[in-house]
Amino acid sequence: RKEVEQDPGPFNVPEGATVAFNCTYSNSASQSFFWYRQDCRKEPKLLMSVYSSGNEDGRFTAQLNRASQYISLLIRDSKLSDSATYLCVVPNQAGTALIFGKGTTLSVSS
Amino acid sequence: EPEVTQTPSHQVTQMGQEVILRCVPISNHLYFYWYRQILGQKVEFLVSFYNNEISEKSEIFDDQFSVERPDGSNFTLKIRSTKLEDSAMYFCASSEGLTGGEYEQYFGPGTRLTVT
């Protein structure tokens, strides 16, 4: 299994749709997980942190399944401004580095 | 809101030249990082730095690379003899504590390095 693997995408959805991204990770000892958002040619920006079974922030919900080593990100009521690449990110074992997935591209259209 | 800053935003250099990329981490953060992203590829870890020494480095971070915290605010990445394949976006990041311990990393806007 690759260190961090994500849905390849792209996801093309209309405004108002609900969309979910999946991510699997290989390090079973990982305790924290992150979803970052990256706009074209910009820096990754932290969207959500996940330390227990899940986290919710407005329209965004992240869920963690430790047994399956699987993280998901759910976006409800998609907005045009949600169009971006969503990066699943897991720290290395020592916590000294972040390991990034390749990202899933979301395009929301009107 | 505190943020990580980086200069320059874009650097063009000739193959074989030395470049220094500069970063100012968030002021109360203790851990500093460099990542790179080649166009169209994923973000890759280069090096982490804590207490004035390297705490982790990847296979990419070979002898051509070095990092330094020359004063209380700046954190630099030096590439001694640039190669064409060093062309990438270089991101600096910082965190209050170790990322595995529930501390998040915050990224600067990046320096786009173009080696010709």
XYZ file of C-alpha atoms in Angstrom:
226
model
C 0.000 0.000 0.000
C 1.277 3.468 -0.868
C 1.900 5.781 2.076
C -1.074 8.019 1.262
C -3.423 7.204 -1.574
C -6.377 9.232 -2.766
C -9.181 8.999 -5.284
C -7.673 10.114 -8.582
C -10.540 12.449 -9.559
C -11.323 14.844 -11.048
C -14.757 15.287 -9.542
C -17.061 17.546 -11.532
C -20.223 18.434 -9.616
C -22.966 21.068 -9.800
C -23.434 23.680 -7.112
C -25.318 22.304 -4.150
C -24.103 18.741 -4.619
C -22.613 16.585 -1.904
C -19.251 15.056 -2.734
C -16.978 12.695 -0.830
C -13.269 12.030 -1.190
C -11.499 8.960 0.108
C -7.985 8.417 1.302
C -6.087 5.397 2.581
C -2.831 5.455 4.500
C -0.230 2.802 5.221
C 1.124 3.750 8.661
C -1.182 2.094 11.171
C 0.488 4.017 14.017
C -0.608 7.426 12.683
C -2.558 9.401 15.275
C -3.376 12.580 13.387
C -4.591 13.283 9.916
C -5.180 16.383 7.896
C -7.064 17.613 4.882
C -5.460 20.521 3.114
C -6.884 22.505 0.240
C -4.641 23.702 -2.586
C -5.663 26.189 -5.224
C -3.792 26.257 -8.507
C -0.125 27.225 -7.967
C -0.791 28.237 -4.367
C 0.287 26.850 -1.041
C -1.584 24.061 0.751
C -3.995 25.537 3.291
C -5.201 23.555 6.272
C -8.855 22.670 5.953
C -9.413 20.172 8.754
C -7.511 18.189 11.335
C -8.684 14.756 12.461
C -7.427 13.320 15.735
C -10.251 10.998 16.782
C -13.000 9.341 14.791
C -13.955 12.464 12.925
C -14.427 16.193 12.776
C -17.093 18.516 11.436
C -16.788 22.152 10.445
C -19.805 23.662 8.747
C -20.291 21.972 5.388
C -17.192 19.848 5.802
C -17.036 16.515 7.619
C -13.982 14.318 7.954
C -14.266 10.735 9.152
C -11.573 8.332 10.223
C -11.699 4.552 10.209
C -8.541 3.348 11.927
C -9.281 -0.332 11.394
C -9.414 0.176 7.628
C -6.782 2.938 7.642
C -9.187 5.123 5.749
C -10.092 8.810 5.931
C -12.862 10.566 4.098
C -13.852 14.158 3.482
C -17.468 15.028 2.801
C -18.462 18.397 1.378
C -22.147 19.249 1.522
C -23.906 21.969 -0.486
C -20.891 22.545 -2.761
C -20.063 26.123 -3.701
C -18.190 27.406 -6.737
C -15.467 28.520 -4.329
C -14.911 24.905 -3.240
C -13.233 24.212 -6.592
C -9.683 23.220 -5.679
C -7.451 20.215 -5.104
C -7.976 18.452 -1.775
C -4.909 16.877 -0.233
C -4.987 14.033 2.245
C -1.993 14.411 4.560
C -0.565 12.115 7.217
C 2.455 12.731 9.470
C 5.354 10.316 9.359
C 5.942 8.070 12.339
C 8.199 10.559 14.138
C 5.855 13.479 13.508
C 8.698 15.357 11.839
C 7.269 15.451 8.328
C 3.984 15.458 6.466
C 3.312 12.903 3.770
C 0.984 14.157 1.086
C -1.352 12.307 -1.205
C -1.449 13.324 -4.843
C -4.708 15.160 -4.256
C -8.192 14.993 -5.672
C -9.377 17.799 -7.889
C -12.877 19.148 -7.414
C -14.594 21.353 -9.939
C -17.952 22.845 -8.949
C -19.988 24.352 -11.744
C -23.100 26.552 -11.800
C -3.508 36.411 11.698
C 0.156 35.312 11.786
C 1.453 33.785 8.595
C 4.564 32.274 7.083
C 6.203 34.531 4.524
C 8.647 33.627 1.767
C 10.927 35.562 -0.561
C 11.358 35.808 -3.425
C 8.068 34.716 -4.944
C 9.845 33.716 -8.154
C 13.523 33.018 -8.751
C 15.062 32.300 -12.125
C 18.604 30.955 -12.138
C 21.003 29.243 -14.482
C 22.039 25.654 -14.032
C 24.997 25.349 -11.698
C 24.268 28.557 -9.807
C 23.592 28.752 -6.097
C 20.245 29.974 -4.819
C 18.996 30.866 -1.378
C 15.308 30.761 -0.618
C 14.141 32.671 2.421
C 11.327 32.117 4.852
C 10.038 33.849 7.965
C 8.106 31.306 10.035
C 5.292 32.219 12.425
C 6.968 33.853 15.407
C 6.062 31.441 18.233
C 6.636 28.316 16.159
C 9.566 26.062 16.959
C 9.584 23.586 14.083
C 10.388 24.564 10.524
C 10.117 22.661 7.274
C 10.830 22.820 3.572
C 8.746 21.016 0.981
C 8.813 21.115 -2.776
C 6.239 20.526 -5.464
C 7.270 19.875 -9.031
C 4.605 21.097 -11.454
C 1.790 18.583 -11.709
C 3.156 16.383 -8.919
C 2.490 15.973 -5.234
C 4.013 17.967 -2.409
C 7.213 16.298 -1.188
C 8.957 16.694 2.153
C 12.566 17.881 2.069
C 13.692 18.655 5.596
C 12.557 19.548 9.099
C 14.499 21.713 11.537
C 14.249 22.147 15.284
C 16.497 23.684 17.902
C 19.036 24.745 15.280
C 19.520 21.350 13.771
C 17.995 19.083 11.169
C 15.553 16.630 12.749
C 14.595 14.752 9.584
C 15.479 14.851 5.922
C 14.259 12.995 2.871
C 16.226 11.275 0.129
C 15.732 14.363 -2.019
C 17.670 16.479 0.476
C 21.168 15.528 -0.673
C 24.488 17.314 -0.255
C 23.412 20.044 -2.669
C 20.892 21.283 -0.121
C 21.416 22.974 3.210
C 19.259 24.843 5.704
C 20.064 27.522 8.188
C 18.429 29.760 10.744
C 20.858 32.694 10.522
C 18.978 34.851 13.030
C 15.896 34.748 15.221
C 13.421 35.122 12.402
C 14.703 33.795 9.076
C 14.930 30.201 7.895
C 16.757 29.594 4.619
C 17.147 26.809 2.083
C 20.298 26.859 -0.027
C 20.783 24.873 -3.195
C 24.492 24.924 -4.031
C 24.570 23.977 -7.675
C 21.135 23.995 -9.210
C 20.028 21.410 -11.751
C 17.185 21.589 -14.239
C 15.256 19.087 -12.134
C 15.340 21.442 -9.139
C 12.732 23.580 -10.896
C 9.736 23.449 -8.594
C 7.677 25.386 -6.103
C 9.386 25.400 -2.720
C 7.172 25.786 0.332
C 8.314 26.678 3.808
C 6.136 25.611 6.741
C 6.206 25.956 10.504
C 4.461 24.464 13.513
C 4.366 24.990 17.284
C 5.186 21.377 17.995
C 5.654 18.026 16.355
C 2.938 17.387 13.779
C 2.268 13.881 15.039
C 1.332 15.448 18.373
C -1.698 17.391 17.147
C 0.197 20.461 15.980
C -0.601 21.657 12.516
C 1.823 22.900 9.915
C 1.167 26.222 8.237
C 2.597 26.892 4.812
C 4.046 29.971 3.215
C 3.026 31.104 -0.287
C 6.025 29.430 -1.874
C 8.958 30.390 -4.078
C 8.764 29.272 -7.665
C 12.277 28.274 -8.724
C 13.000 28.051 -12.424
C 16.372 26.644 -13.456
C 17.343 27.293 -17.072
